């Protein structure tokens, strides 16, 4: 059993205990009161589901509505237990990160959804309702707003997805450092994921074969553009990213900035005009944060294998390095992700661990930056499910899948935000 899946085992054990407790009155013990909507479930939905399930988000259903939630209680419990809802995110017990309380449900909370469904989804007493958690923070005084120049009409593939890239005007006249950054989806009902990149090569679109100067083009996997550097990745539930004090991400005048939109829309016609808001500094910070990419290359994920693992081990041969956060990146068959720092003395520090979902890729910013000292090894490990029943499978029967940039190939990358003195 891999460490990354331990919580699942734990979750099912707690559910099992829950069932035993429900039978307990026959043995004379105090019954545990069943969870109720107002006391137990509504706060969880507000916190961990509402970003997508308030009736105006990608999850469409309004699970904040008690009647809808009651009707769907068994489905909610099943999707939560399977680790599918909320969509997989890194386990904050490996390393705490911003927005973890919204993006990740612990084993006890998962079990609560099951216990509520099994008890017949009681509403309980409205006077026990807890106040809703505060609204998601916004950048109210942005120094820079980068907006799509016009609304894009979403034209999904047969599977409902569209990937669309927009080259944004860069108005900067001098080098500038990002201090805080926030994605503002135009139509939250269809915006599934946004990636913001800089193209220092001034040839955005070349990797997709579009003529120079094209402002909007179809772009499924941004890694086709080898000189694109990730600035930010948004998935619903992610709010403002604040760079730690005395750090910043540099932007230069003339550099192209590209917004990669991933839309999910069952039918065409939705209009979206998304934007980014930033707070900037014009003075260089003490530490300039940059992106670097680690991971195994090349490899093949063999057909039919339900747990194929690849790893890379990279020793820090240079200066002490600070890691502020990261984005795990795999493709459709990606199933779980694990990264750690180890040393010769047997020390091991967890960097990132969790299940993976190609359609819900986010950037995780650690509550506390971590150190990667000279001589220590950064290990990145990915696990794929290339069996016929794997959730990301698109070939029946499955095929060997090689490393590569295409979405029907596979990758295993740790995209990290770093600084070095
Ligand atoms: C990041 C966005 C997001 C979050 C957060 C999220 N969901 Fe979803 N949910 C979706 C999307 C997108 C779908 C539709 C695709 C699918 O079914 O996988 C969905 C579908 C569902 C469905 C299936 C409805 C059906 O008719 O089959 C249920 C039930 C559900 N979500 C429950 C939850 C619960 C409970 C939570 C919180 C614990 C949650 N979701 C959090 C995005 C989200």
Coordinates of C-alpha atoms and ligand atoms in Angstrom, one line a residue:
X1 CA 0.0 0.0 0.0
X2 CA 1.5 3.3 -1.0
X3 CA 1.6 6.0 1.6
X4 CA -0.4 8.4 -0.7
X5 CA -3.5 6.2 -0.5
X6 CA -3.5 5.6 3.2
X7 CA -6.2 8.1 3.9
X8 CA -8.6 6.2 1.7
X9 CA -8.1 3.1 3.8
X10 CA -8.6 5.2 6.9
X11 CA -11.7 6.8 5.5
X12 CA -13.3 3.4 4.8
X13 CA -12.4 2.2 8.3
X14 CA -14.1 5.2 9.9
X15 CA -17.2 4.6 7.8
X16 CA -17.2 1.0 9.0
X17 CA -16.9 2.2 12.6
X18 CA -19.8 4.6 11.9
X19 CA -22.0 1.6 11.0
X20 CA -21.0 -0.2 14.1
X21 CA -21.8 2.8 16.3
X22 CA -25.2 3.0 14.7
X23 CA -26.0 -0.5 15.8
X24 CA -24.6 0.2 19.3
X25 CA -27.9 1.0 21.1
X26 CA -28.8 -2.7 21.0
X27 CA -25.7 -3.3 23.1
X28 CA -26.6 -0.6 25.6
X29 CA -24.1 2.1 24.6
X30 CA -24.9 5.7 24.0
X31 CA -26.0 6.2 20.4
X32 CA -23.9 8.8 18.4
X33 CA -26.4 11.4 17.1
X34 CA -26.7 11.3 13.3
X35 CA -25.2 14.2 11.5
X36 CA -27.7 16.9 10.5
X37 CA -27.7 19.3 7.5
X38 CA -27.6 22.4 9.6
X39 CA -25.1 21.4 12.2
X40 CA -22.7 19.1 10.2
X41 CA -23.2 19.1 6.5
X42 CA -24.0 22.6 5.5
X43 CA -20.7 24.0 6.9
X44 CA -18.8 21.4 5.0
X45 CA -20.6 22.2 1.7
X46 CA -20.1 25.9 2.2
X47 CA -16.4 25.4 2.8
X48 CA -15.4 22.6 0.4
X49 CA -18.1 22.3 -2.3
X50 CA -19.6 25.8 -2.8
X51 CA -16.8 27.1 -5.0
X52 CA -18.1 24.9 -7.7
X53 CA -21.6 23.9 -6.5
X54 CA -23.4 27.2 -5.8
X55 CA -25.5 26.9 -8.9
X56 CA -23.2 29.3 -10.9
X57 CA -19.9 27.2 -10.9
X58 CA -18.5 24.3 -13.0
X59 CA -20.2 21.7 -10.7
X60 CA -23.5 23.2 -11.9
X61 CA -25.6 21.6 -9.1
X62 CA -26.5 24.0 -6.2
X63 CA -25.5 21.8 -3.2
X64 CA -26.0 24.8 -0.9
X65 CA -29.7 24.3 -1.4
X66 CA -30.9 21.9 1.3
X67 CA -33.5 20.1 -0.8
X68 CA -31.0 19.4 -3.6
X69 CA -28.4 18.2 -1.1
X70 CA -30.9 15.9 0.6
X71 CA -32.0 14.4 -2.7
X72 CA -28.4 13.8 -3.6
X73 CA -27.1 12.7 -0.2
X74 CA -26.2 9.1 -1.3
X75 CA -24.4 10.4 -4.5
X76 CA -22.6 13.0 -2.5
X77 CA -21.4 10.3 0.0
X78 CA -20.3 8.0 -2.8
X79 CA -18.4 10.7 -4.7
X80 CA -16.7 12.0 -1.5
X81 CA -15.7 8.4 -0.4
X82 CA -14.3 7.7 -3.8
X83 CA -12.0 10.7 -3.4
X84 CA -13.6 12.3 -6.5
X85 CA -15.3 15.2 -4.7
X86 CA -14.0 17.7 -4.0
X87 CA -11.6 16.9 -6.9
X88 CA -8.3 15.4 -5.7
X89 CA -5.9 17.9 -4.2
X90 CA -2.7 17.5 -2.2
X91 CA -3.0 16.2 1.3
X92 CA -2.2 19.1 3.7
X93 CA -0.9 16.7 6.3
X94 CA 2.1 16.3 4.1
X95 CA 2.8 20.0 3.9
X96 CA 0.2 22.7 4.8
X97 CA -0.7 25.1 1.9
X98 CA -3.0 28.0 1.3
X99 CA -6.7 27.2 0.6
X100 CA -6.2 23.6 1.9
X101 CA -9.4 23.8 4.1
X102 CA -11.4 24.5 0.9
X103 CA -9.6 22.1 -1.4
X104 CA -9.2 19.0 0.7
X105 CA -11.6 16.9 2.9
X106 CA -10.1 14.9 5.8
X107 CA -11.2 11.4 6.6
X108 CA -13.6 12.5 9.4
X109 CA -15.4 14.9 7.1
X110 CA -15.7 12.3 4.4
X111 CA -17.2 9.9 6.9
X112 CA -19.7 12.5 7.9
X113 CA -21.2 12.7 4.4
X114 CA -21.7 8.9 4.5
X115 CA -23.2 8.9 8.0
X116 CA -25.6 11.7 7.0
X117 CA -26.8 9.9 3.9
X118 CA -27.2 6.6 5.8
X119 CA -29.3 8.3 8.5
X120 CA -31.7 9.5 5.8
X121 CA -30.2 13.0 5.4
X122 CA -32.0 14.7 8.3
X123 CA -32.1 18.5 8.2
X124 CA -32.0 19.0 12.0
X125 CA -32.5 22.2 13.8
X126 CA -32.1 25.5 11.8
X127 CA -31.0 27.2 15.0
X128 CA -27.8 25.0 14.9
X129 CA -26.8 26.5 11.6
X130 CA -23.3 28.0 11.8
X131 CA -22.5 31.2 10.0
X132 CA -21.0 30.8 6.6
X133 CA -17.3 31.1 6.3
X134 CA -16.1 34.5 5.1
X135 CA -16.1 35.2 1.4
X136 CA -13.0 34.4 -0.7
X137 CA -10.4 37.2 -0.5
X138 CA -9.9 39.4 -3.6
X139 CA -7.3 41.9 -4.7
X140 CA -9.4 45.1 -4.5
X141 CA -6.6 47.5 -5.4
X142 CA -4.8 45.9 -8.4
X143 CA -1.8 47.6 -10.0
X144 CA -2.3 45.6 -13.1
X145 CA -5.4 43.9 -14.7
X146 CA -4.8 41.6 -17.6
X147 CA -8.1 40.8 -19.3
X148 CA -8.9 38.8 -22.5
X149 CA -9.3 41.5 -25.1
X150 CA -12.7 40.1 -26.1
X151 CA -15.1 37.4 -24.9
X152 CA -14.4 34.0 -26.3
X153 CA -17.2 31.8 -27.5
X154 CA -16.6 28.4 -26.0
X155 CA -16.5 25.6 -28.6
X156 CA -16.1 22.3 -26.7
X157 CA -14.8 19.0 -28.2
X158 CA -17.1 15.9 -28.1
X159 CA -16.0 15.3 -24.5
X160 CA -17.1 18.8 -23.5
X161 CA -13.6 20.2 -23.1
X162 CA -11.9 23.1 -24.9
X163 CA -8.3 24.5 -24.4
X164 CA -7.9 28.0 -25.7
X165 CA -4.9 30.3 -25.4
X166 CA -5.0 34.1 -25.4
X167 CA -1.9 36.3 -25.8
X168 CA -2.4 39.3 -23.6
X169 CA -1.0 42.8 -24.1
X170 CA 1.9 43.4 -21.8
X171 CA 1.8 47.1 -20.7
X172 CA 4.9 47.1 -18.5
X173 CA 7.7 49.7 -19.2
X174 CA 10.2 48.5 -16.6
X175 CA 11.0 45.2 -14.9
X176 CA 8.3 44.5 -12.3
X177 CA 7.7 41.9 -9.6
X178 CA 4.4 40.2 -8.8
X179 CA 3.5 40.4 -5.1
X180 CA 0.0 39.0 -5.3
X181 CA -2.0 37.4 -8.1
X182 CA -5.6 36.4 -8.6
X183 CA -7.5 34.8 -11.4
X184 CA -11.0 36.2 -12.1
X185 CA -13.0 33.7 -14.2
X186 CA -15.4 35.5 -16.6
X187 CA -18.1 32.8 -16.6
X188 CA -17.4 30.5 -13.6
X189 CA -19.9 28.0 -15.0
X190 CA -17.5 27.0 -17.7
X191 CA -14.0 28.0 -16.5
X192 CA -12.5 24.7 -15.2
X193 CA -8.9 25.7 -14.9
X194 CA -6.6 28.6 -16.0
X195 CA -2.8 28.6 -16.5
X196 CA -0.9 31.9 -16.8
X197 CA 2.4 31.7 -18.6
X198 CA 5.2 34.0 -19.8
X199 CA 6.8 33.4 -23.1
X200 CA 10.3 34.9 -23.0
X201 CA 10.8 33.8 -26.6
X202 CA 8.3 36.2 -28.0
X203 CA 6.9 33.5 -30.2
X204 CA 3.7 32.4 -28.4
X205 CA 1.8 29.9 -30.5
X206 CA 4.9 28.6 -32.4
X207 CA 4.7 25.3 -30.6
X208 CA 1.1 24.9 -31.9
X209 CA 2.1 25.9 -35.4
X210 CA 0.0 29.1 -35.5
X211 CA 1.4 32.2 -37.4
X212 CA 3.4 34.8 -35.3
X213 CA 1.1 37.5 -33.9
X214 CA -1.9 35.2 -33.5
X215 CA -3.8 36.4 -30.4
X216 CA -6.0 33.4 -29.8
X217 CA -5.5 29.7 -30.6
X218 CA -6.4 26.2 -29.6
X219 CA -3.8 24.8 -27.2
X220 CA -4.4 21.5 -25.3
X221 CA -1.0 21.0 -23.6
X222 CA 1.0 24.1 -22.8
X223 CA 4.2 22.0 -22.4
X224 CA 4.3 22.1 -26.3
X225 CA 5.7 25.5 -25.7
X226 CA 9.0 24.7 -24.2
X227 CA 9.9 28.3 -23.4
X228 CA 6.7 29.0 -21.5
X229 CA 7.1 29.5 -17.8
X230 CA 4.2 29.1 -15.5
X231 CA 3.2 32.1 -13.4
X232 CA 0.0 30.9 -11.9
X233 CA -2.5 28.0 -12.1
X234 CA -6.1 28.4 -11.1
X235 CA -8.8 25.9 -10.4
X236 CA -12.1 26.7 -8.6
X237 CA -11.5 27.0 -4.9
X238 CA -8.1 28.8 -5.3
X239 CA -8.1 32.4 -4.2
X240 CA -5.5 35.2 -4.1
X241 CA -1.9 34.0 -4.1
X242 CA 0.3 36.2 -1.9
X243 CA 4.0 35.9 -2.5
X244 CA 5.9 35.7 0.8
X245 CA 7.3 38.9 2.2
X246 CA 10.5 40.1 0.4
X247 CA 9.9 37.9 -2.6
X248 CA 8.4 38.5 -6.0
X249 CA 8.1 36.9 -9.5
X250 CA 9.8 39.0 -12.1
X251 CA 8.0 40.2 -15.3
X252 CA 9.8 42.0 -18.0
X253 CA 8.6 44.6 -20.5
X254 CA 8.0 43.1 -23.9
X255 CA 7.6 39.6 -22.6
X256 CA 4.5 37.8 -23.9
X257 CA 2.0 36.8 -21.3
X258 CA -0.4 33.9 -22.2
X259 CA -3.6 32.8 -20.5
X260 CA -4.5 29.2 -21.1
X261 CA -8.1 28.6 -20.6
X262 CA -9.5 25.1 -19.9
X263 CA -13.3 25.3 -20.5
X264 CA -15.7 22.5 -19.6
X265 CA -19.0 23.1 -21.3
X266 CA -21.4 20.3 -22.3
X267 CA -22.7 22.5 -25.2
X268 CA -21.2 25.3 -27.2
X269 CA -22.1 29.0 -27.0
X270 CA -21.0 30.1 -23.6
X271 CA -19.1 33.5 -23.6
X272 CA -16.1 33.9 -21.3
X273 CA -13.9 36.9 -20.7
X274 CA -11.6 36.0 -17.9
X275 CA -8.9 38.2 -16.3
X276 CA -6.0 38.3 -13.9
X277 CA -5.5 41.0 -11.2
X278 CA -2.1 41.6 -9.7
X279 CA -0.3 43.7 -7.1
X280 CA 3.1 44.7 -8.3
X281 CA 6.4 46.1 -6.9
X282 CA 8.8 48.1 -9.1
X283 CA 11.8 47.6 -6.7
X284 CA 13.6 44.3 -6.8
X285 CA 12.7 42.1 -3.8
X286 CA 15.4 40.4 -1.6
X287 CA 14.6 37.1 -3.3
X288 CA 13.4 36.7 -6.9
X289 CA 11.1 33.7 -7.2
X290 CA 11.5 31.6 -10.4
X291 CA 10.0 28.4 -11.7
X292 CA 12.0 25.2 -12.3
X293 CA 10.8 21.8 -13.5
X294 CA 11.8 18.4 -12.1
X295 CA 10.8 14.9 -13.0
X296 CA 11.7 11.7 -14.8
X297 CA 12.2 11.6 -18.6
X298 CA 11.7 9.6 -20.7
X299 CA 9.6 6.6 -19.8
X300 CA 6.7 4.4 -21.0
X301 CA 3.6 3.6 -19.0
X302 CA 2.8 0.0 -20.1
X303 CA -0.6 -1.0 -21.4
X304 CA -2.9 -2.7 -18.8
X305 CA -0.9 -1.8 -15.7
X306 CA -3.1 -0.3 -12.9
X307 CA -0.2 1.1 -10.8
X308 CA 2.9 2.1 -12.8
X309 CA 5.4 4.2 -10.9
X310 CA 8.3 6.4 -12.2
X311 CA 10.6 8.6 -10.2
X312 CA 13.4 11.0 -10.5
X313 CA 16.0 11.8 -7.9
X314 CA 17.8 15.1 -8.2
X315 CA 20.6 16.1 -5.9
X316 CA 21.0 19.8 -5.1
X317 CA 24.6 20.5 -6.4
X318 CA 24.3 24.2 -6.0
X319 CA 23.3 26.8 -3.4
X320 CA 20.7 26.4 -0.6
X321 CA 17.3 26.6 -2.3
X322 CA 14.0 27.8 -0.9
X323 CA 10.8 26.1 -2.2
X324 CA 7.7 28.3 -1.9
X325 CA 5.2 26.1 -3.6
X326 CA 4.6 23.8 -6.6
X327 CA 2.3 22.4 -9.3
X328 CA 2.1 18.7 -9.8
X329 CA 1.7 17.9 -13.5
X330 CA 0.8 14.6 -15.2
X331 CA -1.7 13.8 -18.0
X332 CA -4.9 11.9 -18.2
X333 CA -3.7 8.6 -16.8
X334 CA -2.1 10.3 -13.7
X335 CA -3.4 8.8 -10.5
X336 CA -1.3 9.9 -7.6
X337 CA 1.7 12.1 -6.9
X338 CA 4.4 12.0 -4.3
X339 CA 7.5 14.2 -3.7
X340 CA 10.0 14.4 -0.8
X341 CA 13.4 15.7 0.1
X342 CA 15.9 13.1 1.6
X343 CA 19.4 13.1 2.8
X344 CA 22.2 10.6 3.5
X345 CA 21.5 10.7 7.2
X346 CA 18.1 9.1 6.5
X347 CA 16.1 12.4 6.9
X348 CA 13.0 12.7 4.9
X349 CA 10.7 15.7 4.5
X350 CA 7.3 15.4 2.7
X351 CA 7.0 18.0 -0.2
X352 CA 3.7 16.9 -1.9
X353 CA 1.4 13.9 -1.7
X354 CA -2.0 13.2 -3.0
X355 CA -4.3 11.9 -5.7
X356 CA -4.2 13.6 -9.1
X357 CA -6.8 14.8 -11.5
X358 CA -5.7 16.2 -14.9
X359 CA -8.8 18.4 -15.0
X360 CA -8.2 20.1 -11.6
X361 CA -4.6 21.2 -11.7
X362 CA -3.7 23.9 -9.2
X363 CA -0.7 25.6 -7.8
X364 CA 0.0 25.0 -4.1
X365 CA 1.7 27.7 -2.1
X366 CA 3.1 26.4 1.2
X367 CA 2.2 28.1 4.5
X368 CA 5.9 28.0 5.3
X369 CA 8.6 27.9 2.6
X370 CA 10.8 24.8 2.8
X371 CA 14.6 24.5 2.4
X372 CA 16.4 22.2 -0.1
X373 CA 20.0 22.1 1.1
X374 CA 23.1 21.3 -0.9
X375 CA 23.6 17.5 -1.0
X376 CA 19.9 16.8 -0.3
X377 CA 17.9 14.9 -2.9
X378 CA 14.5 16.0 -4.3
X379 CA 12.5 12.9 -5.3
X380 CA 9.5 13.1 -7.6
X381 CA 7.3 10.0 -8.0
X382 CA 4.2 9.6 -10.1
X383 CA 1.8 6.7 -10.3
X384 CA -0.4 6.0 -13.4
X385 CA -3.4 3.8 -14.0
X386 CA -3.2 2.5 -17.6
X387 CA -5.7 -0.3 -17.0
X388 CA -8.9 -0.6 -19.0
X389 CA -10.9 0.6 -16.0
X390 CA -8.7 3.6 -15.1
X391 CA -10.6 6.8 -14.9
X392 CA -8.5 8.7 -17.4
X393 CA -8.3 5.8 -19.9
X394 CA -9.1 6.7 -23.6
X395 CA -7.9 3.6 -25.4
X396 CA -9.8 0.3 -25.4
X397 CA -7.9 -1.9 -25.2
X398 CA -5.2 0.2 -23.4
X399 CA -1.9 1.1 -25.3
X400 CA 1.6 1.6 -24.1
X401 CA 1.9 5.3 -23.5
X402 CA 5.2 7.1 -24.0
X403 CA 6.5 10.2 -22.3
X404 CA 5.6 13.3 -24.4
X405 CA 4.0 16.6 -24.5
X406 CA 0.7 15.5 -26.1
X407 CA -2.3 15.0 -23.8
X408 CA -2.5 11.4 -25.0
X409 CA 1.1 10.9 -23.9
X410 CA 2.3 11.1 -20.3
X411 CA 4.5 13.4 -18.1
X412 CA 5.5 13.5 -14.5
X413 CA 6.6 17.0 -13.5
X414 CA 7.1 18.9 -10.3
X415 CA 6.9 22.6 -11.4
X416 CA 8.4 24.4 -8.4
X417 CA 8.5 28.1 -7.3
X418 CA 12.1 28.5 -6.0
X419 CA 14.6 31.1 -4.9
X420 CA 18.4 30.9 -4.5
X421 CA 20.6 33.5 -2.9
Ligands
LIG1 C1 -13.4 22.3 -8.1 C2 -14.8 22.2 -8.4 C3 -15.6 21.2 -7.5 C4 -15.7 21.1 -6.2 C5 -14.9 22.0 -5.1 C6 -16.7 20.1 -5.9 N1 -17.2 19.6 -7.0 FE1 -18.6 18.2 -7.2 N2 -18.5 18.4 -9.3 C7 -17.7 19.2 -9.9 C8 -17.9 18.9 -11.4 C9 -17.1 19.7 -12.5 C10 -18.8 17.9 -11.5 C11 -19.4 17.3 -12.8 C12 -18.4 16.3 -13.3 C13 -18.4 15.1 -12.5 O1 -19.5 14.5 -12.2 O2 -17.3 14.6 -12.2 C14 -19.2 17.6 -10.2 C15 -20.2 16.6 -9.8 C16 -20.6 16.3 -8.6 C17 -21.6 15.4 -8.2 C18 -22.3 14.5 -9.2 C19 -23.7 14.9 -9.6 C20 -24.4 13.9 -10.4 O3 -25.5 14.2 -10.8 O4 -23.9 12.8 -10.6 C21 -21.8 15.3 -6.9 C22 -22.8 14.5 -6.1 C23 -20.8 16.3 -6.4 N3 -20.1 16.9 -7.4 C24 -20.6 16.5 -5.0 C25 -19.7 17.4 -4.5 C26 -19.4 17.6 -3.1 C27 -20.2 16.9 -2.0 C28 -18.4 18.5 -3.0 C29 -17.8 19.0 -1.7 C30 -17.4 18.0 -0.7 C31 -18.0 18.8 -4.3 N4 -18.8 18.1 -5.2 C32 -17.0 19.7 -4.6 C33 -16.8 20.1 -9.4 C34 -16.6 20.3 -8.1

